PDB file of C-alpha atoms and ligand atoms in Angstrom:
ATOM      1  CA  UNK A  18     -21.000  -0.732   4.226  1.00 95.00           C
ATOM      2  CA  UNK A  19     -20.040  -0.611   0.217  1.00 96.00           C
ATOM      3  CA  UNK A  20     -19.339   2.750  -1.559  1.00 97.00           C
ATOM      4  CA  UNK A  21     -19.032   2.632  -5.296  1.00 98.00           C
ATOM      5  CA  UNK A  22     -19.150   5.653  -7.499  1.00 98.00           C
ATOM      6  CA  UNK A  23     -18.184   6.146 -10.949  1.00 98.00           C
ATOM      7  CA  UNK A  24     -15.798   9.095 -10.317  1.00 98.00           C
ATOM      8  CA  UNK A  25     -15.146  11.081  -6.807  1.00 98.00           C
ATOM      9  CA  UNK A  26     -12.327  13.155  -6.204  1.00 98.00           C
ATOM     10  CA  UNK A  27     -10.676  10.804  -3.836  1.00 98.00           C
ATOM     11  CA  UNK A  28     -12.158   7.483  -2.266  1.00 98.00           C
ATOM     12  CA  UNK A  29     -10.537   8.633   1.098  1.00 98.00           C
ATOM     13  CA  UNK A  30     -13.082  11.427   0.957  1.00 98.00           C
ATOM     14  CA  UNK A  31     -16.416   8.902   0.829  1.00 98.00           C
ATOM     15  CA  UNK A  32     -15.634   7.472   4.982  1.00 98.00           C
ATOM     16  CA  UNK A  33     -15.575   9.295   7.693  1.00 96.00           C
ATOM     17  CA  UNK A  34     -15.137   7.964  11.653  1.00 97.00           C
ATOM     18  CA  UNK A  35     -18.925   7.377  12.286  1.00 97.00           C
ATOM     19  CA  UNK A  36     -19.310   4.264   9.047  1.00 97.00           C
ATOM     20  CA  UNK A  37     -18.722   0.938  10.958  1.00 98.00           C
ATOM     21  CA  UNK A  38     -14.822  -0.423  10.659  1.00 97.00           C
ATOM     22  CA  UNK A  39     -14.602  -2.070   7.241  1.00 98.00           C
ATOM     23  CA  UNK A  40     -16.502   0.082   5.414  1.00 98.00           C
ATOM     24  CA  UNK A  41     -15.148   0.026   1.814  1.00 98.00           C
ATOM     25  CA  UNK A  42     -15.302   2.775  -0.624  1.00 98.00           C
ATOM     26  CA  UNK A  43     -14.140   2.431  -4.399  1.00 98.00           C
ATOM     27  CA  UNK A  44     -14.246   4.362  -7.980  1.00 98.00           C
ATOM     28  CA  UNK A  45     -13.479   4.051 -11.289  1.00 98.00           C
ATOM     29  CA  UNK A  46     -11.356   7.378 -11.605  1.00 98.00           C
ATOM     30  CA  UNK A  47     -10.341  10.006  -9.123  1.00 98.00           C
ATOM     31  CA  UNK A  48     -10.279  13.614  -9.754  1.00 98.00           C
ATOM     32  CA  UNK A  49      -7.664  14.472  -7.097  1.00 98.00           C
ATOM     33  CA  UNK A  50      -5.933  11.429  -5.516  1.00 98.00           C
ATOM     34  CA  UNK A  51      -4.084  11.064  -2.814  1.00 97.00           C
ATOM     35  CA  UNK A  52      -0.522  10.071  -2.208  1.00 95.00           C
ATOM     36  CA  UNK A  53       1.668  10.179   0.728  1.00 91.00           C
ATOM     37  CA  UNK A  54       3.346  13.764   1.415  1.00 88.00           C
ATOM     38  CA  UNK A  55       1.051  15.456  -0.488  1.00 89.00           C
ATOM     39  CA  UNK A  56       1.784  13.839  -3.535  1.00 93.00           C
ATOM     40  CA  UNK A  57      -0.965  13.374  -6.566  1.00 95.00           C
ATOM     41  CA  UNK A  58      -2.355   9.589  -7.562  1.00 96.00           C
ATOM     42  CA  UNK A  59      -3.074   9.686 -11.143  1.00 94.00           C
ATOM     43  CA  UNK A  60      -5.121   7.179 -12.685  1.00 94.00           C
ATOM     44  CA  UNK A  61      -6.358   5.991 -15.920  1.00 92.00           C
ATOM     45  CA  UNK A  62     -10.109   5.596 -15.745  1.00 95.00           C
ATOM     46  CA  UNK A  63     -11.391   1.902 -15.096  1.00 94.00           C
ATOM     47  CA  UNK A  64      -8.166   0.908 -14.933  1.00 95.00           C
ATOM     48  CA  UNK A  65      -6.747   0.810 -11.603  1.00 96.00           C
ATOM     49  CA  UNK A  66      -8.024  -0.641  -8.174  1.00 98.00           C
ATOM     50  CA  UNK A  67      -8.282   2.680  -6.053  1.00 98.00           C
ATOM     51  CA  UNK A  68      -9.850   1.495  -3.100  1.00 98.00           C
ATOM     52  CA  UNK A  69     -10.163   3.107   0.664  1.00 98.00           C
ATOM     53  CA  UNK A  70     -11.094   1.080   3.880  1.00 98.00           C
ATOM     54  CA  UNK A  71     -12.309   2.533   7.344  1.00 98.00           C
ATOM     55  CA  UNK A  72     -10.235   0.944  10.162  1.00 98.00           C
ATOM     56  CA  UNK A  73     -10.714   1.312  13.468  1.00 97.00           C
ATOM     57  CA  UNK A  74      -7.578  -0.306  15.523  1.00 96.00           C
ATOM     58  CA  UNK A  75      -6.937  -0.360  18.661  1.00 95.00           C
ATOM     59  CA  UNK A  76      -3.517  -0.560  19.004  1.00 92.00           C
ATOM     60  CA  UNK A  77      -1.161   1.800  17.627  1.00 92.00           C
ATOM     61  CA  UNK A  78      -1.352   2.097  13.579  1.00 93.00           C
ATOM     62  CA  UNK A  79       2.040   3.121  12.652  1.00 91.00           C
ATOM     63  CA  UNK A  80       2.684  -0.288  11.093  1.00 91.00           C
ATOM     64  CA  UNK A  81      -0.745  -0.078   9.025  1.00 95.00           C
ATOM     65  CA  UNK A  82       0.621   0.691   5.879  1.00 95.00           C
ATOM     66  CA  UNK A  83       3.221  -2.487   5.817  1.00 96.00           C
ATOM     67  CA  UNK A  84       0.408  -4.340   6.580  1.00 97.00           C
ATOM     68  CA  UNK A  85      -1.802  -3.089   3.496  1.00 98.00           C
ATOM     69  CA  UNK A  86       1.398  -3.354   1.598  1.00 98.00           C
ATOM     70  CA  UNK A  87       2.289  -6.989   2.624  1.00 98.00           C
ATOM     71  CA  UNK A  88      -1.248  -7.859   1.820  1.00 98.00           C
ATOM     72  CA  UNK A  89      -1.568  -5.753  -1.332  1.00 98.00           C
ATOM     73  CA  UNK A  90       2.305  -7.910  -2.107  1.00 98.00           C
ATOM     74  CA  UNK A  91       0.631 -11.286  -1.716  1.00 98.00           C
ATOM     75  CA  UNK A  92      -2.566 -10.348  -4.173  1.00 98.00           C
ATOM     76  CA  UNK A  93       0.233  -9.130  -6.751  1.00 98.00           C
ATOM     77  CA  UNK A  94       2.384 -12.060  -6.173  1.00 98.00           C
ATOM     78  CA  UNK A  95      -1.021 -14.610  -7.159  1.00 98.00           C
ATOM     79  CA  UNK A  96      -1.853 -12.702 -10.123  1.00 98.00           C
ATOM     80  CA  UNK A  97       1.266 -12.441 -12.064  1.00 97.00           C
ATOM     81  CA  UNK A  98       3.040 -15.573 -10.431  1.00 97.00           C
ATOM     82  CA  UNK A  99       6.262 -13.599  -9.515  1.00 96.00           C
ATOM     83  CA  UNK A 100       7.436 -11.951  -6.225  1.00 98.00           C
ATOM     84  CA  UNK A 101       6.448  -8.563  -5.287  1.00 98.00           C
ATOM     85  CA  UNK A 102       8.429  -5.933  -2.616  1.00 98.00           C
ATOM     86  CA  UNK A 103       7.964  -3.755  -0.107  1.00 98.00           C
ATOM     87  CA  UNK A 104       9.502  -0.851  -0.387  1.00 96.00           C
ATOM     88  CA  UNK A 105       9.309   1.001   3.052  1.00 95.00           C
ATOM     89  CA  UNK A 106       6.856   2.390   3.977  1.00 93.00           C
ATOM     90  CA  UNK A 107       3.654   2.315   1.670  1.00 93.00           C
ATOM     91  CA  UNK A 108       4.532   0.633  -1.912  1.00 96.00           C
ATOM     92  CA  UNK A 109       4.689  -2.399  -3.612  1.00 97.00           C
ATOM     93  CA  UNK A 110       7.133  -3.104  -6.329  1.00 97.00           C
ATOM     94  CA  UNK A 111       7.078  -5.573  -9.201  1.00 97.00           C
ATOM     95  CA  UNK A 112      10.465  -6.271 -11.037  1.00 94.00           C
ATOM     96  CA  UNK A 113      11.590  -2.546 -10.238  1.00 92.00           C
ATOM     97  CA  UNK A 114       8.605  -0.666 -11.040  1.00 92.00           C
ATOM     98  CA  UNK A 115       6.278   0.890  -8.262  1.00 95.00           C
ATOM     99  CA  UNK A 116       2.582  -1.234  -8.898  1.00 96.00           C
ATOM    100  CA  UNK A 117       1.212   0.091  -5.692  1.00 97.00           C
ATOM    101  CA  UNK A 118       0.830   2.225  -3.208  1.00 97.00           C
ATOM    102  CA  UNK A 119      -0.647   2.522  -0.005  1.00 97.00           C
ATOM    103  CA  UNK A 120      -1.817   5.717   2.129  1.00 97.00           C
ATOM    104  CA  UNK A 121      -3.107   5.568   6.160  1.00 96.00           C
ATOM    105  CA  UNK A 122      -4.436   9.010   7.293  1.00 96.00           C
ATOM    106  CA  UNK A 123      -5.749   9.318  10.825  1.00 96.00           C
ATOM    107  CA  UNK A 124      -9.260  10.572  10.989  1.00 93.00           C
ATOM    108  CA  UNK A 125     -11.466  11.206  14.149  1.00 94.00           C
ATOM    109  CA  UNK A 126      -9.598   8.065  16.018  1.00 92.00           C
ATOM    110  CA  UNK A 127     -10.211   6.003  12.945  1.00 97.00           C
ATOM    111  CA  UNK A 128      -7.754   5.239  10.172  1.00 98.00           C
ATOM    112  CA  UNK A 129      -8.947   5.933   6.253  1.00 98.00           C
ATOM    113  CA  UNK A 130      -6.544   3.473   4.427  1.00 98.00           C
ATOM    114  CA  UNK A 131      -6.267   3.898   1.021  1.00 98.00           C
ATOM    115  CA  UNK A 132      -4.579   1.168  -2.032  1.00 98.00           C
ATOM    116  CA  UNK A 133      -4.421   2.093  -5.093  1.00 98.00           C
ATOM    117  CA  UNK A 134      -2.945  -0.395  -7.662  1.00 97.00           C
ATOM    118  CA  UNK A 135      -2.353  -0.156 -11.147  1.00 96.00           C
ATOM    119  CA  UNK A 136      -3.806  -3.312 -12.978  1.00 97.00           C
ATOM    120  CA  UNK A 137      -4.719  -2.480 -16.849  1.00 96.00           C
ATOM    121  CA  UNK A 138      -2.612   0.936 -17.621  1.00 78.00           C
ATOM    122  CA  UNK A 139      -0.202   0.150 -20.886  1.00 75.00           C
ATOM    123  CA  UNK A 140       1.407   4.040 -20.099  1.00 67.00           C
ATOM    124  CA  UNK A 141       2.520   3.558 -17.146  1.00 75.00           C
ATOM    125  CA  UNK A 142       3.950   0.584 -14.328  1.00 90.00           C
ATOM    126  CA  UNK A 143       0.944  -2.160 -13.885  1.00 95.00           C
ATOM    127  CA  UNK A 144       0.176  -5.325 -13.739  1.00 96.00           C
ATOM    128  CA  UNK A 145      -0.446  -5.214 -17.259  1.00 96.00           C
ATOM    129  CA  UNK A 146       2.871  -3.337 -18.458  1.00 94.00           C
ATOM    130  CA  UNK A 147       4.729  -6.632 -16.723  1.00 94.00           C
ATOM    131  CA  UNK A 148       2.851  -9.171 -17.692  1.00 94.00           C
ATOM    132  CA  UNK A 149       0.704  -8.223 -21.062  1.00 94.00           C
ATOM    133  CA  UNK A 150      -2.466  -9.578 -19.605  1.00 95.00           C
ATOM    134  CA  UNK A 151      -5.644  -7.148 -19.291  1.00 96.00           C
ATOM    135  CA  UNK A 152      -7.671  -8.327 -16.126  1.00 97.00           C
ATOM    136  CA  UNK A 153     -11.128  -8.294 -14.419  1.00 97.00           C
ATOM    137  CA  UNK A 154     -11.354  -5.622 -11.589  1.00 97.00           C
ATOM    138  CA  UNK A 155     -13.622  -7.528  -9.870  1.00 97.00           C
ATOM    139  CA  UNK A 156     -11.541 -10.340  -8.208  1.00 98.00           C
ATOM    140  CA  UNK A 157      -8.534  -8.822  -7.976  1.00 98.00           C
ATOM    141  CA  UNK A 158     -10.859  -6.637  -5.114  1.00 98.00           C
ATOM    142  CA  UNK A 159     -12.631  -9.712  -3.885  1.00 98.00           C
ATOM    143  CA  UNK A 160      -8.535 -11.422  -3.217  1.00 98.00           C
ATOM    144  CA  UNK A 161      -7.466  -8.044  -1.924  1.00 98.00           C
ATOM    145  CA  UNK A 162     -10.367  -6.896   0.945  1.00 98.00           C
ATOM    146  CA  UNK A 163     -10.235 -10.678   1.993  1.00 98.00           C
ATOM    147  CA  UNK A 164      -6.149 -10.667   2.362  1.00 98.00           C
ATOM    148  CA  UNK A 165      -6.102  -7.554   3.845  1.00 98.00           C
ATOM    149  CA  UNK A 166      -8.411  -8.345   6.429  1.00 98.00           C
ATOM    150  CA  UNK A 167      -6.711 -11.736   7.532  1.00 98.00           C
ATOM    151  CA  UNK A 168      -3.748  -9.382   7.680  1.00 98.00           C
ATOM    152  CA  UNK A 169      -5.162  -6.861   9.825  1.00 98.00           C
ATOM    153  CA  UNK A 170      -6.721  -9.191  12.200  1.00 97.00           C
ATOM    154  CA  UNK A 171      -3.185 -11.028  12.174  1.00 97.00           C
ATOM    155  CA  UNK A 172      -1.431  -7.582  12.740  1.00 97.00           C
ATOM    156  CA  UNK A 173      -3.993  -6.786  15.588  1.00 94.00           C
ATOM    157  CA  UNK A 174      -3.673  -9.918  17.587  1.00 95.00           C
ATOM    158  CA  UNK A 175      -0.192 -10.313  17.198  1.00 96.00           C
ATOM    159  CA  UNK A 176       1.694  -7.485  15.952  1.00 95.00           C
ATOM    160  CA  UNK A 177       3.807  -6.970  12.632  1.00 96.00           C
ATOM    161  CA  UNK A 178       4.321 -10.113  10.583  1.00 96.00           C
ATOM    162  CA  UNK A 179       7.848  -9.147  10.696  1.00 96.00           C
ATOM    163  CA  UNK A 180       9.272 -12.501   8.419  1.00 96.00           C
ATOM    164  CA  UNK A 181       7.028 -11.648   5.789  1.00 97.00           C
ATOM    165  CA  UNK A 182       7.645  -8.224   5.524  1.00 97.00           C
ATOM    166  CA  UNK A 183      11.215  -8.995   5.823  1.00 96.00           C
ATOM    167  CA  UNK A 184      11.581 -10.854   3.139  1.00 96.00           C
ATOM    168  CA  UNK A 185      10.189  -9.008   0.435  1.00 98.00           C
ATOM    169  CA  UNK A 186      12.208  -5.396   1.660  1.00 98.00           C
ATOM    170  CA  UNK A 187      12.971  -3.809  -1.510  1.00 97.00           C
ATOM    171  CA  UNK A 188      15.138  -1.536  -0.001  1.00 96.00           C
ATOM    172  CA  UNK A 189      17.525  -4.271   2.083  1.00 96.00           C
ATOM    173  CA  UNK A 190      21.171  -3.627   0.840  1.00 96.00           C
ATOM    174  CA  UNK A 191      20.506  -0.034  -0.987  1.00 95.00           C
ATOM    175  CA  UNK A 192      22.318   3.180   0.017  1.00 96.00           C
ATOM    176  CA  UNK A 193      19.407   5.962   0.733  1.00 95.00           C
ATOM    177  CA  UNK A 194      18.688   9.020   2.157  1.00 95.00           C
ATOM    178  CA  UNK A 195      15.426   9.578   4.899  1.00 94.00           C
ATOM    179  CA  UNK A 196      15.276  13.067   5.902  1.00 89.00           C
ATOM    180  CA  UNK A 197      18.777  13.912   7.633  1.00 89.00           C
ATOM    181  CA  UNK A 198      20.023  10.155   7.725  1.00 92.00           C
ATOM    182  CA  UNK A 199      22.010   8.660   4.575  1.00 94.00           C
ATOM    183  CA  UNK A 200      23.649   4.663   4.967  1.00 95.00           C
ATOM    184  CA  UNK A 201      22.670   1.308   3.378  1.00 96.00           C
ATOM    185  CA  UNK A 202      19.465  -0.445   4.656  1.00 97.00           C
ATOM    186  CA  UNK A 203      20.134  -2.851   6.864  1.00 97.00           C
ATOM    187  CA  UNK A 204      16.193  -3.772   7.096  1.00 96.00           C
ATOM    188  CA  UNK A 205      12.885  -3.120   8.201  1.00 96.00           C
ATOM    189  CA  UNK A 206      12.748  -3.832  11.675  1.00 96.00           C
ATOM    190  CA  UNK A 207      10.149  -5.805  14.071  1.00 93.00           C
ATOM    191  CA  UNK A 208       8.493  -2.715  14.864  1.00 93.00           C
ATOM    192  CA  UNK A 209       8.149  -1.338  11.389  1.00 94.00           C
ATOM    193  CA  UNK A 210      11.012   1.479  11.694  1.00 95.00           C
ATOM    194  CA  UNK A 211      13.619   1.475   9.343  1.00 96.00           C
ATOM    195  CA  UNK A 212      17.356   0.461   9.802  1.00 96.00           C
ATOM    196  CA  UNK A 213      20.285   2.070   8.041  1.00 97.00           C
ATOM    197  CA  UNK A 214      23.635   1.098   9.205  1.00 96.00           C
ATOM    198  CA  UNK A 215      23.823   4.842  10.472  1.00 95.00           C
ATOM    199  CA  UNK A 216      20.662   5.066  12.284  1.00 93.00           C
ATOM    200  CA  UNK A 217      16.738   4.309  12.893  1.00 95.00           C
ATOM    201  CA  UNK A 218      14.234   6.386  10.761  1.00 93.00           C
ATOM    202  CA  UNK A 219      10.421   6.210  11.899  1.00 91.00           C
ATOM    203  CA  UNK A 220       9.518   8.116   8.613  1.00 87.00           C
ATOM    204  CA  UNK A 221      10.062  10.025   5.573  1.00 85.00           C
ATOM    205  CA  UNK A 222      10.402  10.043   2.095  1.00 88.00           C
ATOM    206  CA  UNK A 223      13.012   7.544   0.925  1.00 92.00           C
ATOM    207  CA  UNK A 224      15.292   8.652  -2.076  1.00 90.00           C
ATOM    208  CA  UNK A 225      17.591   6.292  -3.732  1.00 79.00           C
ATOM    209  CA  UNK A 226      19.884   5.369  -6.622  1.00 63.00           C
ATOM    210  CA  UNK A 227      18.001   5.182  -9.639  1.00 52.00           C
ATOM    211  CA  UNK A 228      14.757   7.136  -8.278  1.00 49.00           C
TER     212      UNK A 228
HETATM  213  C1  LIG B  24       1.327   6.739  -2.404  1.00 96.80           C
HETATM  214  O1  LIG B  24       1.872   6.037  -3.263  1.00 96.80           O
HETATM  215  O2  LIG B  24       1.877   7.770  -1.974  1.00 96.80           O
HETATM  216  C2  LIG B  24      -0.004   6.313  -1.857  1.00 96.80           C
HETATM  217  C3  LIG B  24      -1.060   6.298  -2.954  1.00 96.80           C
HETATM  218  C4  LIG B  24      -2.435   5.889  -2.442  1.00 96.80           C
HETATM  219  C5  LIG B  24      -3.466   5.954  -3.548  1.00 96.80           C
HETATM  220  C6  LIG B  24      -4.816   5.445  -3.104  1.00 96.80           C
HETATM  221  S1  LIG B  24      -5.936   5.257  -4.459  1.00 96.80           S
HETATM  222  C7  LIG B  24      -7.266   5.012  -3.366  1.00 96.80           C
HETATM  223  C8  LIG B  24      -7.075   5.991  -2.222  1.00 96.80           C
HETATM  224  N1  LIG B  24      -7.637   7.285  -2.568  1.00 96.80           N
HETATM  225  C9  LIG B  24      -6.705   8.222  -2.651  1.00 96.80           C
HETATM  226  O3  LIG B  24      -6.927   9.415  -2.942  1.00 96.80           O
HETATM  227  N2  LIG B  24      -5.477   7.712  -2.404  1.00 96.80           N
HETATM  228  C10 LIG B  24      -5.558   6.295  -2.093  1.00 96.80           C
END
């Protein structure tokens, strides 16, 4: 099932539990996106992919958002011809600058994943700000539903893609603070947590030099 709308308030709000797993809801413009932590997505209208899939996996989900993030990180990574990061947990990252970012919320047994990524805006980080090219919304959408589900059927038959994940960690090497827990990232590990050299954090908001 395909949702488009010219503007909603948030494309996690068009799926609910009972649509059939890959449902797919998109818009030109939100009114009142949705970031992780209760955070705002702001977007231009018509400029950004803001997209929200209904998932409905059967093992446990925590790694979801590396997934969509790895997947969203390979679309980036064909469109401008450079290398894209993760940076733990839910965005992608494009010579510094935050391009993408990805939000799972848990819903009736069902996961509403949402990707937003910036492709046109000249204001702010996007594809466009890197590269100077304006581009089609259309394929980039096409590349992304079709990498994210050979990704998620990847992820569900045989867990985290940990290499690929691995090597893109924008954080590897940086000295943070998660919650209670400050050190240097030692990496992402096999099951998705986070590894400083003083500890394991499941989750939280990362802050950083330079953020
Ligand atoms: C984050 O960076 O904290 C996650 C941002 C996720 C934004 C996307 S845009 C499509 C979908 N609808 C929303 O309201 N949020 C997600």
């Amino acid at each position: 099932m395909r949702v488009h709308v010219a503007e909603c308030e948030s494309t996690q709000a068009l799926l609910d539990a009972s649509m059939p797993e890959w449902s797919v809801a998109t818009t030109d413009h939100q009114t009142g996106g949705r970031g992780r932590l209760g955070r705002t997505w702001v977007d231009e209208p018509g400029s950004s992919l803001l997209v929200s899939v209904l998932l409905k996996p059967t093992r446990n989900p925590d790694g979801l958002t590396l997934v969509a993030g790895l997947a969203v990180a390979e679309v980036v990574e064909r469109a401008l011809g450079r290398p894209a990061q993760i940076k733990w947990p839910n965005d992608v990252f494009v010579d510094g600058s935050k391009v993408s970012g990805e939000l799972a919320e848990l819903r009736d047994g069902a996961v509403v994943l949402g990707i937003g990524i910036n492709v046109n805006r000249t204001a702010y980080t996007s594809l466009q700000a890197i590269d100077g090219r304006e581009r089609e919304l259309a394929p980039l959408l096409d590349d992304l539903l079709a990498t994210l589900r050979a990704r998620y059927d990847d992820w569900h038959a045989n867990g985290l893609p940990h290499a690929e994940i691995a090597k893109r960690d924008f954080l590897r090497g940086r000295r943070v603070t998660v919650g209670s827990t400050t050190g240097t990232v030692v990496g992402i590990r096999e099951d998705g947590r986070l590894e400083l050299d003083t500890g394991i954090v499941e989750s939280g908001e990362v802050v950083f030099d330079g953020q």
